[in-house]
XYZ file of C-alpha atoms in Angstrom:
660
model
C -3.543 35.107 -6.123
C -6.092 37.940 -5.933
C -8.984 37.984 -8.383
C -8.777 41.729 -8.858
C -6.802 44.698 -7.796
C -8.128 48.011 -6.327
C -5.690 51.034 -6.707
C -6.330 54.249 -4.844
C -4.640 57.564 -5.842
C -4.287 60.077 -3.040
C -2.189 63.422 -2.707
C -2.272 67.155 -2.294
C -4.660 69.151 -4.689
C -3.357 70.095 -8.007
C -0.458 67.306 -8.044
C -1.998 65.645 -10.960
C -3.866 62.592 -9.736
C -6.856 62.897 -12.061
C -4.731 63.712 -14.956
C -2.670 60.468 -14.567
C -5.868 58.436 -14.693
C -7.252 60.204 -17.771
C -3.932 59.987 -19.543
C -3.798 56.187 -19.039
C -7.351 55.677 -20.232
C -7.380 58.083 -23.301
C -3.549 57.794 -23.974
C -3.372 61.553 -24.334
C -3.213 64.520 -21.930
C -6.676 65.912 -21.387
C -7.427 69.550 -22.187
C -10.080 69.729 -19.470
C -9.461 68.013 -16.195
C -12.418 67.473 -13.797
C -12.038 67.707 -9.953
C -12.260 63.859 -9.742
C -12.358 61.021 -12.169
C -14.863 58.435 -11.955
C -13.771 54.864 -10.853
C -12.663 52.971 -13.826
C -12.194 49.165 -14.303
C -9.531 47.917 -16.703
C -10.418 44.364 -18.124
C -8.073 41.514 -17.274
C -7.191 41.009 -20.945
C -5.427 44.214 -21.301
C -3.520 44.154 -18.096
C 0.059 42.699 -17.984
C -0.982 40.329 -14.962
C -4.243 39.161 -16.658
C -6.221 40.611 -13.448
C -9.180 43.122 -13.622
C -7.803 46.330 -12.082
C -10.028 49.117 -10.458
C -8.454 52.626 -10.399
C -10.056 55.066 -7.838
C -9.448 58.825 -7.591
C -9.591 61.006 -4.494
C -10.675 64.703 -4.513
C -10.464 66.773 -1.277
C -12.865 69.200 -2.832
C -15.638 66.505 -3.617
C -15.126 63.877 -0.770
C -15.328 64.005 2.987
C -12.727 62.545 5.279
C -15.079 59.646 5.995
C -15.333 58.823 2.275
C -11.653 58.925 2.143
C -11.144 56.581 5.162
C -13.629 53.958 3.461
C -11.565 53.970 0.239
C -8.309 53.507 2.140
C -9.766 50.491 3.872
C -10.949 48.957 0.572
C -7.691 49.563 -1.402
C -5.222 46.934 -2.251
C -2.436 49.458 -2.978
C -2.369 53.163 -2.463
C -0.341 55.649 -4.721
C 0.653 58.707 -2.880
C 1.115 61.324 -5.701
C 3.334 64.427 -5.298
C 4.531 66.985 -7.729
C 8.337 66.890 -8.267
C 8.407 70.662 -8.711
C 6.488 71.207 -5.323
C 8.512 70.733 -2.133
C 5.425 71.085 0.101
C 3.533 68.201 -1.588
C 6.794 66.011 -1.100
C 6.760 66.954 2.666
C 3.188 66.144 2.949
C 3.946 62.461 2.013
C 5.601 61.827 5.337
C 3.776 64.420 7.619
C 0.335 63.787 6.470
C -0.420 60.842 4.055
C 1.589 58.005 5.407
C 0.517 58.575 9.034
C -3.159 58.877 7.891
C -3.077 55.683 5.822
C -1.339 53.883 8.791
C -4.043 55.049 11.275
C -6.896 53.812 8.869
C -5.386 50.384 7.874
C -5.235 47.028 9.787
C -1.984 46.582 11.535
C -1.953 42.958 10.555
C -2.707 43.481 6.885
C -0.094 46.098 5.601
C -1.210 48.092 2.354
C 1.604 48.575 -0.047
C 2.347 52.151 -0.994
C 3.749 53.520 -4.324
C 5.240 57.056 -4.424
C 4.376 58.831 -7.618
C 6.398 61.800 -8.593
C 4.207 63.483 -11.247
C 5.067 66.559 -13.665
C 8.608 65.359 -14.326
C 8.418 67.297 -17.603
C 8.647 70.586 -15.599
C 11.936 70.022 -14.076
C 15.426 68.706 -15.272
C 16.456 67.132 -11.985
C 15.202 64.115 -10.183
C 13.472 63.971 -6.811
C 14.923 60.656 -5.870
C 17.555 61.996 -3.715
C 14.811 63.361 -1.523
C 12.605 60.241 -1.759
C 15.096 57.498 -1.063
C 15.478 58.401 2.667
C 11.633 58.279 2.839
C 11.652 54.920 1.311
C 14.349 53.559 3.746
C 12.313 54.829 6.673
C 9.140 53.137 5.610
C 9.149 49.524 4.689
C 5.600 49.597 3.435
C 6.694 51.817 0.427
C 7.263 49.334 -2.430
C 8.815 51.570 -5.038
C 8.828 55.124 -6.245
C 7.972 56.114 -9.846
C 8.613 59.475 -11.641
C 6.180 60.190 -14.490
C 4.472 62.840 -16.604
C 0.790 62.744 -17.289
C 1.504 65.460 -19.951
C 4.086 63.564 -21.908
C 2.705 60.101 -20.985
C 5.961 59.280 -19.446
C 5.866 56.071 -17.283
C 2.103 56.146 -16.967
C 1.691 52.490 -17.837
C 4.659 51.524 -15.616
C 3.004 53.251 -12.597
C -0.067 51.201 -12.773
C 2.040 48.045 -13.679
C 4.097 48.612 -10.437
C 0.984 49.137 -8.444
C -0.492 45.942 -9.707
C 2.695 44.250 -9.076
C 2.774 45.492 -5.357
C -0.481 43.619 -4.741
C -0.095 40.523 -6.775
C 3.650 40.057 -5.980
C 4.318 42.028 -2.838
C 7.888 42.286 -1.405
C 6.813 42.601 2.266
C 6.072 38.944 2.951
C 9.357 37.801 1.135
C 12.096 40.289 2.082
C 13.277 42.333 4.972
C 15.135 45.429 3.541
C 16.894 46.109 6.897
C 18.525 42.729 7.145
C 18.846 42.484 3.346
C 17.617 38.849 3.404
C 14.491 36.874 2.989
C 12.056 36.460 5.857
C 11.873 33.266 7.903
C 8.403 32.307 6.553
C 9.678 32.601 2.959
C 12.836 30.578 3.770
C 10.624 27.972 5.234
C 8.344 27.791 2.298
C 11.141 27.692 -0.256
C 12.981 24.946 1.783
C 9.793 22.717 1.612
C 9.742 23.369 -2.197
C 13.341 22.475 -2.475
C 12.765 19.241 -0.702
C 9.704 18.257 -2.667
C 11.561 19.015 -5.914
C 14.616 16.929 -4.776
C 13.146 13.652 -6.200
C 16.192 11.433 -5.203
C 16.575 13.152 -1.749
C 20.360 13.600 -2.252
C 20.350 17.270 -1.121
C 20.868 18.758 -4.498
C 18.798 19.636 -7.570
C 20.475 17.973 -10.492
C 19.923 19.018 -14.060
C 16.800 16.802 -14.524
C 15.292 17.910 -11.370
C 16.049 21.518 -12.179
C 14.363 21.145 -15.678
C 11.307 19.454 -14.167
C 10.986 22.283 -11.642
C 11.351 24.883 -14.392
C 8.609 23.151 -16.483
C 6.278 22.839 -13.413
C 6.581 26.484 -12.430
C 7.073 28.182 -15.827
C 5.968 25.771 -18.524
C 9.284 25.860 -20.272
C 12.538 23.810 -19.810
C 15.967 25.611 -19.284
C 18.403 25.489 -22.151
C 21.726 23.666 -21.152
C 23.600 27.006 -21.487
C 21.149 28.978 -19.422
C 21.292 26.171 -16.764
C 25.150 26.398 -16.587
C 24.848 30.356 -16.404
C 22.597 30.047 -13.347
C 25.078 27.660 -11.663
C 28.074 29.932 -12.413
C 26.213 32.938 -10.837
C 25.704 30.811 -7.731
C 29.314 29.642 -7.680
C 30.777 33.105 -7.881
C 28.735 34.371 -4.941
C 28.513 31.272 -2.695
C 30.969 28.602 -1.947
C 28.494 25.868 -0.948
C 25.822 26.851 -3.567
C 26.756 24.151 -6.023
C 27.759 20.627 -5.314
C 28.426 17.745 -7.708
C 27.192 19.991 -10.377
C 23.814 20.335 -8.807
C 22.099 23.239 -6.818
C 22.161 22.872 -3.101
C 19.407 24.272 -0.709
C 21.781 27.246 0.111
C 22.285 27.933 -3.642
C 18.342 27.545 -4.288
C 17.717 30.171 -1.415
C 20.413 32.555 -2.642
C 18.901 32.544 -6.235
C 15.524 33.616 -4.967
C 17.256 36.371 -2.672
C 18.917 37.686 -5.893
C 15.557 37.689 -7.676
C 13.916 39.756 -4.948
C 16.840 42.237 -4.604
C 16.797 42.898 -8.416
C 13.096 43.455 -8.460
C 12.191 40.185 -9.912
C 10.013 39.013 -6.918
C 7.337 37.799 -9.308
C 9.597 34.891 -10.146
C 9.647 33.902 -6.514
C 5.853 34.356 -6.215
C 5.216 32.239 -9.281
C 7.123 29.395 -7.623
C 5.333 29.883 -4.369
C 1.874 29.874 -5.645
C 2.525 26.899 -7.950
C 3.362 24.907 -4.853
C 0.127 26.120 -3.107
C 1.172 29.231 -0.976
C -1.019 32.111 -0.555
C -0.145 35.897 -0.034
C 0.689 35.112 3.701
C 2.864 32.281 2.662
C 0.585 29.840 4.125
C -0.462 26.656 2.195
C -3.822 27.635 0.560
C -7.017 25.751 1.753
C -8.095 25.393 -1.885
C -4.739 23.669 -2.508
C -4.861 21.431 0.478
C -8.531 20.475 0.328
C -9.689 20.272 -3.270
C -13.408 19.514 -3.868
C -14.314 15.787 -3.723
C -17.786 14.540 -3.946
C -18.588 11.594 -1.670
C -22.065 10.094 -2.049
C -23.609 8.183 0.878
C -22.716 4.489 1.283
C -19.480 4.948 -0.824
C -15.861 4.674 0.405
C -12.714 6.169 -0.658
C -9.557 4.476 -1.707
C -6.167 5.520 -3.215
C -5.841 4.712 -6.912
C -2.964 3.157 -8.723
C -1.202 6.551 -9.569
C -1.432 7.515 -5.843
C 0.192 4.325 -4.726
C 2.955 4.635 -7.225
C 3.621 8.315 -5.976
C 3.604 7.048 -2.267
C 5.996 4.084 -3.210
C 8.398 6.627 -4.786
C 8.283 8.849 -1.623
C 9.001 5.776 0.380
C 11.969 4.783 -1.825
C 13.194 8.390 -1.690
C 13.481 8.373 2.120
C 14.432 4.688 2.656
C 18.091 5.505 2.534
C 19.474 2.168 3.893
C 17.131 0.156 1.494
C 15.849 -2.151 4.235
C 12.296 -1.655 3.221
C 11.490 0.183 6.582
C 11.549 3.643 7.824
C 13.732 4.340 10.832
C 12.719 7.143 13.205
C 15.240 9.444 11.372
C 13.981 8.472 7.936
C 10.435 9.045 9.107
C 11.219 12.507 10.483
C 13.031 13.193 7.108
C 9.986 12.128 5.219
C 7.558 14.327 7.145
C 9.929 17.388 7.251
C 7.702 18.950 4.496
C 4.793 18.854 6.835
C 3.860 21.672 9.356
C 3.508 18.984 11.987
C 4.305 15.161 12.617
C 1.200 13.505 11.194
C 1.865 10.032 12.470
C 2.048 9.336 16.218
C 3.514 6.311 18.205
C 0.097 4.469 17.790
C 0.710 4.115 14.035
C 3.416 1.581 14.907
C 0.608 -0.550 16.523
C -1.727 -0.118 13.642
C 0.338 -1.587 10.856
C 3.034 -3.901 10.274
C 6.634 -3.231 11.609
C 9.955 -5.037 11.520
C 11.689 -6.508 14.490
C 13.068 -3.068 15.482
C 9.489 -1.642 15.585
C 10.158 0.357 12.402
C 7.132 0.859 9.877
C 7.732 -1.434 6.935
C 6.956 -0.679 3.328
C 3.757 -2.679 3.522
C 2.814 -0.922 6.822
C 3.660 2.416 5.317
C 1.064 1.819 2.454
C -1.398 0.253 4.806
C -1.540 3.435 7.037
C -2.145 5.627 3.999
C -4.935 3.330 2.898
C -6.423 3.603 6.428
C -6.254 7.400 6.398
C -7.844 7.491 2.975
C -10.708 5.244 4.099
C -11.460 6.824 7.458
C -10.617 10.522 6.773
C -10.202 11.423 2.935
C -9.823 15.166 3.733
C -6.850 14.525 5.980
C -5.424 12.178 3.152
C -5.844 15.121 0.588
C -4.068 17.473 3.077
C -1.099 15.026 3.558
C -0.803 14.517 -0.147
C -0.717 18.168 -0.580
C 2.116 18.600 1.833
C 4.004 15.942 -0.184
C 3.446 17.822 -3.500
C 1.408 15.027 -5.103
C -0.319 17.153 -7.698
C 2.947 18.695 -8.679
C 5.152 15.630 -8.763
C 2.502 13.375 -10.301
C 1.427 16.195 -12.763
C -2.219 16.085 -11.642
C -4.769 18.898 -11.284
C -5.147 18.266 -7.655
C -4.816 15.620 -4.915
C -8.360 14.463 -5.659
C -7.055 12.833 -8.792
C -5.383 10.239 -6.640
C -8.559 9.188 -4.815
C -11.198 6.634 -6.079
C -14.690 6.874 -4.860
C -16.136 3.496 -4.822
C -19.605 2.781 -5.858
C -22.718 2.471 -3.607
C -22.454 -0.787 -1.480
C -26.166 -1.522 -2.479
C -25.004 -1.865 -6.121
C -22.313 -4.282 -5.135
C -24.909 -6.373 -3.276
C -27.256 -6.369 -6.382
C -24.497 -7.363 -8.759
C -22.967 -9.785 -6.303
C -19.546 -8.418 -7.091
C -17.312 -5.564 -5.921
C -14.557 -3.517 -7.087
C -13.434 -2.335 -3.822
C -9.896 -3.106 -2.403
C -10.431 -2.045 1.281
C -12.916 -3.824 3.630
C -13.738 -2.833 7.138
C -14.360 -5.409 9.883
C -15.700 -4.029 13.280
C -14.620 -6.334 16.145
C -17.100 -6.425 19.136
C -16.443 -8.179 22.451
C -16.813 -7.857 26.191
C -13.899 -6.460 28.225
C -11.093 -8.899 28.281
C -12.408 -11.054 25.517
C -9.328 -10.683 23.507
C -10.269 -8.005 20.952
C -6.983 -6.197 21.204
C -5.015 -9.314 20.763
C -7.085 -10.230 17.703
C -6.100 -6.936 16.058
C -2.463 -7.259 16.932
C -2.184 -10.829 15.803
C -3.328 -9.630 12.354
C -0.046 -7.727 12.301
C 1.973 -10.763 13.004
C 2.366 -10.193 16.747
C 2.077 -13.131 19.133
C 1.110 -12.697 22.753
C 4.662 -12.174 23.929
C 5.256 -9.193 21.499
C 1.849 -7.729 22.440
C 2.961 -7.375 26.205
C 5.637 -4.889 25.227
C 2.992 -2.426 23.831
C 2.511 0.598 26.097
C -1.212 1.509 26.981
C -0.781 5.043 25.777
C 0.524 3.854 22.418
C -2.452 1.443 21.968
C -4.340 1.560 18.684
C -8.097 0.676 18.088
C -7.323 -0.053 14.391
C -5.356 -2.642 12.544
C -4.727 -2.823 8.853
C -2.849 -5.088 6.472
C -3.285 -7.097 3.366
C -4.710 -10.336 2.753
C -5.072 -12.442 -0.426
C -8.571 -13.731 -1.596
C -8.389 -15.917 -4.667
C -5.073 -14.523 -5.592
C -6.117 -10.822 -5.389
C -4.555 -8.443 -2.791
C -7.115 -6.796 -0.586
C -6.788 -4.552 2.544
C -8.621 -5.692 5.698
C -9.180 -3.009 8.288
C -9.990 -4.164 11.735
C -11.636 -1.746 14.206
C -12.093 -2.553 17.833
C -15.407 -1.265 19.021
C -15.706 0.058 22.735
C -17.705 -2.579 24.613
C -20.552 -0.278 25.715
C -23.050 -1.627 23.118
C -25.949 0.733 24.275
C -24.199 3.652 22.789
C -22.912 2.439 19.386
C -22.715 5.107 16.770
C -23.422 4.938 13.190
C -19.745 4.692 12.394
C -19.498 1.622 14.861
C -22.288 -0.174 12.895
C -21.029 0.939 9.323
C -18.856 -1.934 8.116
C -18.411 -4.845 5.540
C -18.279 -7.670 8.176
C -18.841 -7.943 11.867
C -16.590 -10.046 14.155
C -17.994 -11.130 17.473
C -15.234 -12.206 19.908
C -15.796 -14.160 23.089
C -13.264 -15.742 25.683
C -13.745 -19.524 25.564
C -12.329 -19.583 29.230
C -14.864 -17.001 30.557
C -18.415 -18.463 30.979
C -20.147 -15.035 30.704
C -18.186 -13.732 27.697
C -20.368 -15.229 24.931
C -23.588 -13.496 26.300
C -22.278 -10.070 25.239
C -21.794 -11.159 21.724
C -25.348 -12.402 21.488
C -26.664 -9.204 22.781
C -24.777 -7.156 20.192
C -25.866 -9.510 17.455
C -29.600 -9.470 18.291
C -29.844 -5.695 18.920
C -28.006 -4.499 15.759
C -27.181 -7.261 13.354
C -29.884 -9.955 13.416
C -31.876 -8.386 10.574
C -28.909 -6.773 8.987
C -27.461 -7.856 5.580
C -23.889 -7.488 7.056
C -22.186 -10.957 7.430
C -21.089 -11.885 11.000
C -18.495 -14.282 12.245
C -18.100 -15.606 15.793
C -14.420 -15.865 17.139
C -13.708 -18.260 19.918
C -10.748 -16.367 21.333
C -8.034 -17.751 23.689
C -8.548 -21.278 22.395
C -5.294 -22.424 23.869
C -6.953 -22.251 27.160
C -9.370 -24.958 28.727
C -12.885 -24.330 27.198
C -15.652 -23.781 29.630
C -19.376 -23.978 29.053
C -20.897 -20.549 28.292
C -23.801 -19.497 30.570
C -26.362 -18.928 27.936
C -29.494 -20.713 26.538
C -27.583 -22.567 23.993
C -23.920 -23.380 22.885
C -22.049 -20.946 20.647
C -22.204 -23.534 17.712
C -25.952 -23.924 18.024
C -26.495 -20.150 18.256
C -24.537 -19.867 14.979
C -26.659 -22.573 13.350
C -29.899 -21.013 14.349
C -28.735 -17.682 12.748
C -27.166 -19.129 9.792
C -23.746 -17.968 10.747
C -20.603 -19.825 10.103
C -19.540 -22.068 13.188
C -17.336 -20.140 15.743
C -13.632 -19.991 14.661
C -10.975 -21.022 17.055
C -8.262 -18.458 17.550
C -5.171 -17.982 19.736
C -2.260 -15.584 19.606
C -0.365 -17.601 22.300
C 2.078 -19.093 19.885
C 5.853 -19.281 19.534
C 5.738 -17.828 15.982
C 3.533 -15.317 14.362
C -0.266 -16.288 14.674
C -2.080 -17.811 11.756
C -3.628 -15.405 9.263
C -6.081 -17.990 7.912
C -8.972 -16.410 9.936
C -8.343 -12.996 8.428
C -8.464 -14.378 4.932
C -11.909 -15.775 5.775
C -13.084 -12.521 7.107
C -12.001 -10.776 3.966
C -13.575 -13.384 1.822
C -17.076 -12.926 3.637
C -16.748 -9.208 3.393
C -16.071 -9.509 -0.387
C -19.033 -11.967 -0.968
C -21.669 -10.987 1.664
C -24.265 -12.640 -0.511
C -22.780 -15.965 -0.445
C -23.313 -18.577 2.404
C -19.685 -19.750 2.693
C -20.119 -22.998 4.652
C -16.403 -23.841 4.157
C -15.645 -21.763 7.391
C -15.697 -24.826 9.689
C -12.200 -25.793 10.868
C -13.367 -28.181 13.822
C -11.898 -31.323 11.953
C -14.576 -33.295 13.877
C -17.968 -32.761 11.953
C -18.840 -34.832 8.915
C -18.187 -31.877 6.489
C -14.652 -31.501 7.751
C -14.006 -35.298 7.697
C -15.192 -35.367 4.104
C -13.052 -32.340 3.146
C -9.980 -34.019 4.702
C -10.559 -37.222 2.918
C -11.127 -35.657 -0.416
C -7.886 -33.664 0.036
C -5.809 -36.623 1.342
C -2.707 -37.829 -0.420
C -4.185 -41.333 -0.703
C -7.240 -40.233 -2.595
C -5.032 -37.998 -4.802
C -2.725 -40.885 -5.608
C -5.639 -43.287 -6.345
C -7.264 -40.763 -8.610
C -4.073 -40.195 -10.684
C -3.652 -43.956 -11.031
C -7.260 -44.497 -12.262
C -6.874 -41.696 -14.719
C -3.747 -43.076 -16.138
C -5.224 -46.559 -16.361
C -8.487 -45.563 -17.944
C -7.359 -42.877 -20.389
C -3.910 -44.279 -21.458
C -4.429 -48.111 -21.484
C -8.111 -48.457 -22.432
C -8.828 -45.585 -24.692
C -7.786 -45.965 -28.327
C -7.113 -43.182 -30.882
C -10.376 -44.462 -32.637
C -12.404 -44.038 -29.419
C -11.059 -40.466 -29.019
C -12.352 -39.517 -32.509
C -15.678 -41.275 -32.033
C -18.772 -38.964 -31.204
C -20.396 -41.855 -29.314
C -17.367 -42.172 -26.895
C -17.633 -38.320 -25.934
C -21.464 -38.635 -25.640
C -20.973 -41.590 -23.080
C -18.346 -39.688 -21.255
C -20.522 -36.544 -21.011
C -23.386 -38.454 -19.780
C -21.265 -40.190 -17.199
C -19.699 -36.957 -15.993
C -23.214 -35.425 -15.652
C -24.461 -38.461 -13.507
C -21.406 -38.342 -11.307
C -21.862 -34.555 -10.855
C -25.553 -34.926 -9.884
C -24.834 -37.739 -7.412
C -21.913 -35.835 -5.935
C -24.067 -32.712 -5.338
C -26.725 -34.797 -3.860
C -24.363 -36.523 -1.431
C -22.931 -33.137 -0.562
C -26.273 -31.755 0.447
C -27.038 -34.863 2.536
C -23.679 -34.641 4.447
C -24.517 -31.022 5.264
C -27.993 -31.604 6.726
C -26.560 -32.899 10.021
C -24.694 -29.613 10.345
């Protein structure tokens, strides 16, 4: 809505333009009328629409044509004043003033016109019979008002209609020739209907209508008023009401009726509440609310936003199979001006056997958009009506800005839920397969992916110590001489090499030494295609030795050439390292050959667990009496013994790790 309104009064001399302005201001007819009134400003608090209003007079005797043209170009609405007892002044409306205004205004930005018949106190008849044909010929004329500056008749109404013509124009909404709403208005109201249809059943039931009424007008509808509205629709439209709910056709009919009865401010109130501007386009301020994002911080959806997105998914998952079919997906995005998700999204998130995006994949894609492009996420939430349905000030209320990563490192803990892993590797090393395996696709499934639908991202959930986290994998283009800041900004680095290619490992070492050797970002080496025979890498040392020298976990074996879905253990390890970059997680080894792995397997073996359980039963049950349990000496000995065993165990652990 405009922040102010500028009204220009034009017309032939002596028709009473200045008298109208002075009568409005002083609330009495002036005894002495100057040639021209000075520009006046009416404060917002005394106008019906609560908008400051500037009223500008024009005098042919005091102003040049150039000054008139400038005022016409600045005006938001123009009142053409004529005298009801002067036929010549009425003729001049069409022969002079309307053509003059048309020539000096933009063709794309139509200025509304108000015809004002002054001096109605001097005649007993109305001029409307003469004026109505003029109004029918010129669609830019909003209305006609007959008034009297002398008797103060309809003076306030005149300027109210002028305000209304600017703030609630009929032009963008309605076509008088066709006696129907314009296509853009129908499109906007259709989106509003679909956003308000919370259960997606094609009708607005009583609860949805009441929510809509409260949202737009801050007051619910009484039961009787609700029934009266439905009865009006029933009488005029066969398919306007179904199952005691308002259909889309009924909803559109009501707004057509409002406009035809001169209550187009009702329709504008609805449109503006749902984010539309005067051109019936979604306002940029609505789509992109301000959101401050400091450096080294990331963006995530908060709990309320996830709940809203879950409700949107449930609303469109009509067959309740926890996946969105292509038809359901189109229905969901029908409130968008374009299709936001392309075929690559199906290769970015988890899908079902039919290739449809699952519930988990749907939330993952929203998480990815929020992390990579928060402005795009705000735009998408705006199309879905987040701020309206969730009753929030704006879409920004659904976004959490995480704290600086430096603070996470200092405190050695993080509150983030999304972690980014950049995947580096030479051409053919298996990076793409590594990403697709994260989504549960083995090599056979990956071969069905078309090249043009390939995605360089993969996102899904992992569980770290019982907490659900999102891991975002990003495949980086292999030309490491031109890596951007975005390629290097991540929580963990994944270096992939092909165990069957002797030259593959060298690329990983170059990337590591050039960009990450002095970085605090944890790195992990992935030995891909481990189902193939391993060959010696042509480099100064083996991958295992290289990792030891640079205090990295040993290379992790990986293959997606499996009958079932590939193992997700490695992705859990990556997420754990990303969450705890300060910790040296030595438990990453899975070779089952080194001393550490042998000790771990022995400690976790069923035999040792059985022996421990039996020893516990013998010592505690058979040899500890009730008197001993109450004795402080017993507990002192037990504490000392436990301490000794803990120290010896830790010393043995360090000794075993030295060979590694």
